């Protein structure tokens, strides 16, 4: 955690140095990082693969968006996002967290597909068009209306979820969870309430994603089911796995690395003379190759491997 | 012919594609314990390949066969990457296949763009039923029948079952377990490819159709816990028919949820039963 | 047939076999006895080529077949299919001669192997190994969990195969049976050979008698 004391001021200076385009990437990176911190916790400590983490981002975003459109004060609407996502996680978590491995992966994927389909058909959520004309976030009468503001909102968000994740990991719950990750039967035998802890991590990870979704809705000002494709969930998994599961630092690094690499390649791919499909081809290839290479050759992910090797 | 009969035939036709996809998952899972998330990519890749082969002037039948064989080769490659490295766990292999599915997106967009594509099937209809659905049903029956015979009546099939049942014992008698796994991937690839080339004339495909396909195939196979071919066929047909009936009599917007809800219900019910058994 | 020299096998950091040497000559019946966890099955798996030695040499002349500990039949397959797979490498997969050697398997040939009794399963495991037409047979824990009558029957069968010229390495917890059946024997403890010699000599040795035959020294 010591690195963090140094890292925070450094990272806090970064937005000041970025071009407008880079600032947008920075905000999106931060939002991904918030979700990935939670997912990494879930996959690393509760040993669960979720292929539907973007559902919770969507739930958070739609909660904020709908409330804001119905004249709820934006800050309140934002606060409701993680709560709604966390509650949704508890509701679906009770039945589906009994599943393991590929079963849970498919179940979370199915839930996301159902959510997207429901949102696409729901008139109250704007159907396939989604929600438009969302207000800006405002704090104490001060309206956050440019990317720089959101860069700092996101930084605060990342810091918040990282601190919560860090303390969760180092609490009694965290120790129980570590026992859980190493062997469920043993954990259960030593009196760790496995089911409750797993549900707690699931809900916390969902709340992180929901908070990111809430900020996202204010940042972009519009939402549609298409903003939260299955591929987004897979992207989160790539980031979590690449950085290293169960590690806050790994989640942050994974999100940053994947985003920056994809962004660099996209810049390259949008040069004049490149075909129109180049950006998507390159970004899919990067996700895929990073994921495969890390799983096969750095199975614990980058950060835990760096930390363990002298 | 009546509306209901039409829906039933259409549903069985669609269900055949699910059953083929599901059977591919089952063949691979039984032998290697890997759930292959890239299963839908085989179908998409084969279908898109057919569009190119037909455009190049190859006749129907030949183009489809070639594409299915190519899907088998791709299955083999997926198997090599996912299970070739010693010490790769089934869980890691699952994530690798997920990555390979995304990699397929890059290749497919590069080769065929991101717009949906289709090609002609068998034209015409009998009694209000498109003949192509009858082709799907016929080919599926023959292929799944042949697959069943392969497993039940040949030593190669017995060796595949033996590997699935007890890899240690399989190695003792000299069966190359890794090679059996790759063979299963190739077979799974071909079954997936077949699903793709059969269904595309009635349902166009694009690079990301794989998610819907693999989810449907998984839903079909889950009834038999990913290990029972017969139940996978039954599951696929059931899903196809129910989906078509829902689309026909209720609303097409609920169609896609049928397989998803069915899958969740089976998974959760089975987990519940397992918990009860464990508690007892 | 089998020549093992200074064999070392490790599981990660744990050393399971620590410099084991052992031979089985053509047509010989040799016993390997020792307590649980001594490393007997590890030796078996190394002989079958399933474990890589960390050091030492293994030489097997001719075909080696294995009846593994716990039988490890292909339970969903029929008895006949199990037998056929025993000849996976040998290619001649005709099961007829096995039914002549082990006639009690013939009426069971269509039954799934998982539905048989323990004794019947051990017979199938033996038949499956014989399908490879081996020159040397390695049997790990032949009598484990079987009724005395069944064990006697298996032992008789083994003697017959031995008369036909088959070499056997018999791994047994039941030392009395092993020493009675075999001409030579090795005693393995904690990954090392601690005694070897003719079965009669070993049976007469006070240490072996005390540890493995349940007799007072
Ligand atoms: N797959 C394995 N991984 C790690 N240790 C093992 C494995 N198999 C056996 N061992 C250990 O090696 C030692 C020898 O085991 P084994 O060969 O099975 O003994 P035996 O057959 O004589 O009972 C034991 O200490 C056992 O715990
Ligand atoms: Mg043993």
PDB file of C-alpha atoms in Angstrom, chain A residues 42-182:
ATOM      1  CA  UNK A  42     -14.486 -11.286  -6.907  1.00  0.00           C
ATOM      2  CA  UNK A  43     -12.385 -13.489  -9.156  1.00  0.00           C
ATOM      3  CA  UNK A  44      -9.336 -13.532  -6.926  1.00  0.00           C
ATOM      4  CA  UNK A  45     -10.931 -13.927  -3.528  1.00  0.00           C
ATOM      5  CA  UNK A  46     -14.229 -15.573  -4.195  1.00  0.00           C
ATOM      6  CA  UNK A  47     -12.816 -17.651  -7.050  1.00  0.00           C
ATOM      7  CA  UNK A  48     -15.678 -16.755  -9.352  1.00  0.00           C
ATOM      8  CA  UNK A  49     -15.593 -15.869 -13.023  1.00  0.00           C
ATOM      9  CA  UNK A  50     -18.176 -13.241 -13.880  1.00  0.00           C
ATOM     10  CA  UNK A  51     -18.803 -12.644 -17.550  1.00  0.00           C
ATOM     11  CA  UNK A  52     -21.562 -10.189 -16.788  1.00  0.00           C
ATOM     12  CA  UNK A  53     -19.884  -7.509 -14.730  1.00  0.00           C
ATOM     13  CA  UNK A  54     -20.951  -4.845 -17.227  1.00  0.00           C
ATOM     14  CA  UNK A  55     -24.567  -5.573 -16.183  1.00  0.00           C
ATOM     15  CA  UNK A  56     -23.834  -3.819 -12.923  1.00  0.00           C
ATOM     16  CA  UNK A  57     -22.228  -0.912 -14.722  1.00  0.00           C
ATOM     17  CA  UNK A  58     -25.419  -0.715 -16.759  1.00  0.00           C
ATOM     18  CA  UNK A  59     -27.646  -0.915 -13.699  1.00  0.00           C
ATOM     19  CA  UNK A  60     -25.680   1.879 -12.035  1.00  0.00           C
ATOM     20  CA  UNK A  61     -25.739   4.020 -15.155  1.00  0.00           C
ATOM     21  CA  UNK A  62     -29.468   3.558 -15.758  1.00  0.00           C
ATOM     22  CA  UNK A  63     -30.251   4.184 -12.089  1.00  0.00           C
ATOM     23  CA  UNK A  64     -28.385   7.489 -12.112  1.00  0.00           C
ATOM     24  CA  UNK A  65     -29.675   8.406 -15.531  1.00  0.00           C
ATOM     25  CA  UNK A  66     -33.329   7.690 -14.786  1.00  0.00           C
ATOM     26  CA  UNK A  67     -33.245   9.416 -11.403  1.00  0.00           C
ATOM     27  CA  UNK A  68     -31.492  12.455 -12.861  1.00  0.00           C
ATOM     28  CA  UNK A  69     -34.018  12.669 -15.665  1.00  0.00           C
ATOM     29  CA  UNK A  70     -36.784  12.551 -13.077  1.00  0.00           C
ATOM     30  CA  UNK A  71     -35.351  15.563 -11.297  1.00  0.00           C
ATOM     31  CA  UNK A  72     -33.496  13.855  -8.501  1.00  0.00           C
ATOM     32  CA  UNK A  73     -30.508  15.944  -7.403  1.00  0.00           C
ATOM     33  CA  UNK A  74     -27.553  14.553  -9.426  1.00  0.00           C
ATOM     34  CA  UNK A  75     -25.418  13.736  -6.399  1.00  0.00           C
ATOM     35  CA  UNK A  76     -28.248  11.722  -4.904  1.00  0.00           C
ATOM     36  CA  UNK A  77     -28.803  10.027  -8.258  1.00  0.00           C
ATOM     37  CA  UNK A  78     -25.126   9.134  -8.337  1.00  0.00           C
ATOM     38  CA  UNK A  79     -25.206   7.773  -4.797  1.00  0.00           C
ATOM     39  CA  UNK A  80     -28.127   5.566  -5.749  1.00  0.00           C
ATOM     40  CA  UNK A  81     -26.099   3.885  -8.510  1.00  0.00           C
ATOM     41  CA  UNK A  82     -23.826   1.682  -6.377  1.00  0.00           C
ATOM     42  CA  UNK A  83     -26.705   0.930  -4.015  1.00  0.00           C
ATOM     43  CA  UNK A  84     -28.945  -0.278  -6.833  1.00  0.00           C
ATOM     44  CA  UNK A  85     -26.162  -2.347  -8.379  1.00  0.00           C
ATOM     45  CA  UNK A  86     -25.239  -3.850  -5.015  1.00  0.00           C
ATOM     46  CA  UNK A  87     -28.857  -4.721  -4.259  1.00  0.00           C
ATOM     47  CA  UNK A  88     -29.279  -6.272  -7.691  1.00  0.00           C
ATOM     48  CA  UNK A  89     -26.191  -8.363  -6.984  1.00  0.00           C
ATOM     49  CA  UNK A  90     -27.636  -9.577  -3.697  1.00  0.00           C
ATOM     50  CA  UNK A  91     -30.917 -10.514  -5.378  1.00  0.00           C
ATOM     51  CA  UNK A  92     -29.340 -12.503  -8.204  1.00  0.00           C
ATOM     52  CA  UNK A  93     -26.399 -13.613  -6.092  1.00  0.00           C
ATOM     53  CA  UNK A  94     -28.464 -15.671  -3.667  1.00  0.00           C
ATOM     54  CA  UNK A  95     -29.468 -18.203  -6.323  1.00  0.00           C
ATOM     55  CA  UNK A  96     -26.533 -18.035  -8.740  1.00  0.00           C
ATOM     56  CA  UNK A  97     -23.550 -17.886  -6.409  1.00  0.00           C
ATOM     57  CA  UNK A  98     -24.094 -21.530  -5.645  1.00  0.00           C
ATOM     58  CA  UNK A  99     -22.789 -22.147  -9.154  1.00  0.00           C
ATOM     59  CA  UNK A 100     -19.123 -22.688  -9.881  1.00  0.00           C
ATOM     60  CA  UNK A 101     -16.655 -22.173 -12.674  1.00  0.00           C
ATOM     61  CA  UNK A 102     -18.126 -22.321 -16.147  1.00  0.00           C
ATOM     62  CA  UNK A 103     -21.656 -22.526 -14.796  1.00  0.00           C
ATOM     63  CA  UNK A 104     -21.377 -19.184 -13.042  1.00  0.00           C
ATOM     64  CA  UNK A 105     -19.630 -17.732 -16.086  1.00  0.00           C
ATOM     65  CA  UNK A 106     -22.534 -18.709 -18.316  1.00  0.00           C
ATOM     66  CA  UNK A 107     -25.124 -17.661 -15.736  1.00  0.00           C
ATOM     67  CA  UNK A 108     -23.670 -14.161 -15.399  1.00  0.00           C
ATOM     68  CA  UNK A 109     -23.400 -13.912 -19.172  1.00  0.00           C
ATOM     69  CA  UNK A 110     -27.047 -14.976 -19.486  1.00  0.00           C
ATOM     70  CA  UNK A 111     -28.136 -12.403 -16.907  1.00  0.00           C
ATOM     71  CA  UNK A 112     -26.401  -9.660 -18.835  1.00  0.00           C
ATOM     72  CA  UNK A 113     -28.030 -10.733 -22.094  1.00  0.00           C
ATOM     73  CA  UNK A 114     -31.427 -10.756 -20.367  1.00  0.00           C
ATOM     74  CA  UNK A 115     -30.794  -7.310 -18.873  1.00  0.00           C
ATOM     75  CA  UNK A 116     -29.769  -5.892 -22.243  1.00  0.00           C
ATOM     76  CA  UNK A 117     -32.807  -7.387 -23.899  1.00  0.00           C
ATOM     77  CA  UNK A 118     -35.125  -6.056 -21.176  1.00  0.00           C
ATOM     78  CA  UNK A 119     -33.575  -2.587 -21.371  1.00  0.00           C
ATOM     79  CA  UNK A 120     -33.852  -2.647 -25.150  1.00  0.00           C
ATOM     80  CA  UNK A 121     -37.585  -3.358 -24.932  1.00  0.00           C
ATOM     81  CA  UNK A 122     -38.382  -1.086 -21.993  1.00  0.00           C
ATOM     82  CA  UNK A 123     -40.142   2.149 -22.906  1.00  0.00           C
ATOM     83  CA  UNK A 124     -39.407   3.594 -19.466  1.00  0.00           C
ATOM     84  CA  UNK A 125     -35.701   3.163 -20.192  1.00  0.00           C
ATOM     85  CA  UNK A 126     -35.874   4.605 -23.661  1.00  0.00           C
ATOM     86  CA  UNK A 127     -35.731   1.225 -25.415  1.00  0.00           C
ATOM     87  CA  UNK A 128     -32.907   0.678 -27.835  1.00  0.00           C
ATOM     88  CA  UNK A 129     -32.323   4.430 -28.131  1.00  0.00           C
ATOM     89  CA  UNK A 130     -31.738   4.728 -24.415  1.00  0.00           C
ATOM     90  CA  UNK A 131     -31.643   7.871 -22.290  1.00  0.00           C
ATOM     91  CA  UNK A 132     -30.624  11.211 -23.736  1.00  0.00           C
ATOM     92  CA  UNK A 133     -29.995  14.688 -22.426  1.00  0.00           C
ATOM     93  CA  UNK A 134     -28.849  13.723 -18.968  1.00  0.00           C
ATOM     94  CA  UNK A 135     -27.819  16.696 -16.834  1.00  0.00           C
ATOM     95  CA  UNK A 136     -24.270  17.226 -15.661  1.00  0.00           C
ATOM     96  CA  UNK A 137     -23.258  16.196 -12.219  1.00  0.00           C
ATOM     97  CA  UNK A 138     -23.293  19.115  -9.824  1.00  0.00           C
ATOM     98  CA  UNK A 139     -21.833  19.334  -6.373  1.00  0.00           C
ATOM     99  CA  UNK A 140     -23.054  22.128  -4.111  1.00  0.00           C
ATOM    100  CA  UNK A 141     -24.275  24.228  -7.001  1.00  0.00           C
ATOM    101  CA  UNK A 142     -21.033  23.776  -8.877  1.00  0.00           C
ATOM    102  CA  UNK A 143     -21.760  22.105 -12.229  1.00  0.00           C
ATOM    103  CA  UNK A 144     -19.170  19.634 -13.493  1.00  0.00           C
ATOM    104  CA  UNK A 145     -19.309  20.308 -17.185  1.00  0.00           C
ATOM    105  CA  UNK A 146     -15.915  19.563 -18.653  1.00  0.00           C
ATOM    106  CA  UNK A 147     -13.740  16.478 -18.933  1.00  0.00           C
ATOM    107  CA  UNK A 148     -11.192  17.814 -16.460  1.00  0.00           C
ATOM    108  CA  UNK A 149     -13.856  17.829 -13.727  1.00  0.00           C
ATOM    109  CA  UNK A 150     -14.758  14.243 -14.481  1.00  0.00           C
ATOM    110  CA  UNK A 151     -11.112  13.250 -14.486  1.00  0.00           C
ATOM    111  CA  UNK A 152     -10.995  14.253 -10.822  1.00  0.00           C
ATOM    112  CA  UNK A 153     -14.375  12.741  -9.999  1.00  0.00           C
ATOM    113  CA  UNK A 154     -13.074   9.474 -11.432  1.00  0.00           C
ATOM    114  CA  UNK A 155      -9.819   9.783  -9.515  1.00  0.00           C
ATOM    115  CA  UNK A 156     -11.765  10.170  -6.295  1.00  0.00           C
ATOM    116  CA  UNK A 157     -13.887   7.194  -7.332  1.00  0.00           C
ATOM    117  CA  UNK A 158     -10.854   5.003  -8.017  1.00  0.00           C
ATOM    118  CA  UNK A 159      -9.284   6.027  -4.730  1.00  0.00           C
ATOM    119  CA  UNK A 160     -12.511   5.272  -2.881  1.00  0.00           C
ATOM    120  CA  UNK A 161     -13.012   1.793  -4.325  1.00  0.00           C
ATOM    121  CA  UNK A 162      -9.310   0.978  -3.905  1.00  0.00           C
ATOM    122  CA  UNK A 163      -9.422   1.953  -0.243  1.00  0.00           C
ATOM    123  CA  UNK A 164     -12.578  -0.040   0.360  1.00  0.00           C
ATOM    124  CA  UNK A 165     -11.124  -3.041  -1.474  1.00  0.00           C
ATOM    125  CA  UNK A 166      -7.853  -2.748   0.423  1.00  0.00           C
ATOM    126  CA  UNK A 167      -9.565  -2.639   3.775  1.00  0.00           C
ATOM    127  CA  UNK A 168     -11.908  -5.453   2.852  1.00  0.00           C
ATOM    128  CA  UNK A 169      -8.957  -7.615   1.894  1.00  0.00           C
ATOM    129  CA  UNK A 170      -7.119  -6.839   5.126  1.00  0.00           C
ATOM    130  CA  UNK A 171     -10.082  -7.271   7.420  1.00  0.00           C
ATOM    131  CA  UNK A 172     -11.378 -10.387   9.106  1.00  0.00           C
ATOM    132  CA  UNK A 173     -13.570 -10.845   6.060  1.00  0.00           C
ATOM    133  CA  UNK A 174     -10.472 -10.664   3.873  1.00  0.00           C
ATOM    134  CA  UNK A 175      -8.684 -13.350   5.842  1.00  0.00           C
ATOM    135  CA  UNK A 176     -11.727 -15.539   5.612  1.00  0.00           C
ATOM    136  CA  UNK A 177     -11.864 -14.872   1.895  1.00  0.00           C
ATOM    137  CA  UNK A 178      -8.243 -15.816   1.461  1.00  0.00           C
ATOM    138  CA  UNK A 179      -8.963 -19.097   3.194  1.00  0.00           C
ATOM    139  CA  UNK A 180     -11.897 -19.421   0.835  1.00  0.00           C
ATOM    140  CA  UNK A 181      -9.712 -18.874  -2.200  1.00  0.00           C
ATOM    141  CA  UNK A 182      -7.243 -21.529  -1.123  1.00  0.00           C
TER     142      UNK A 182
END
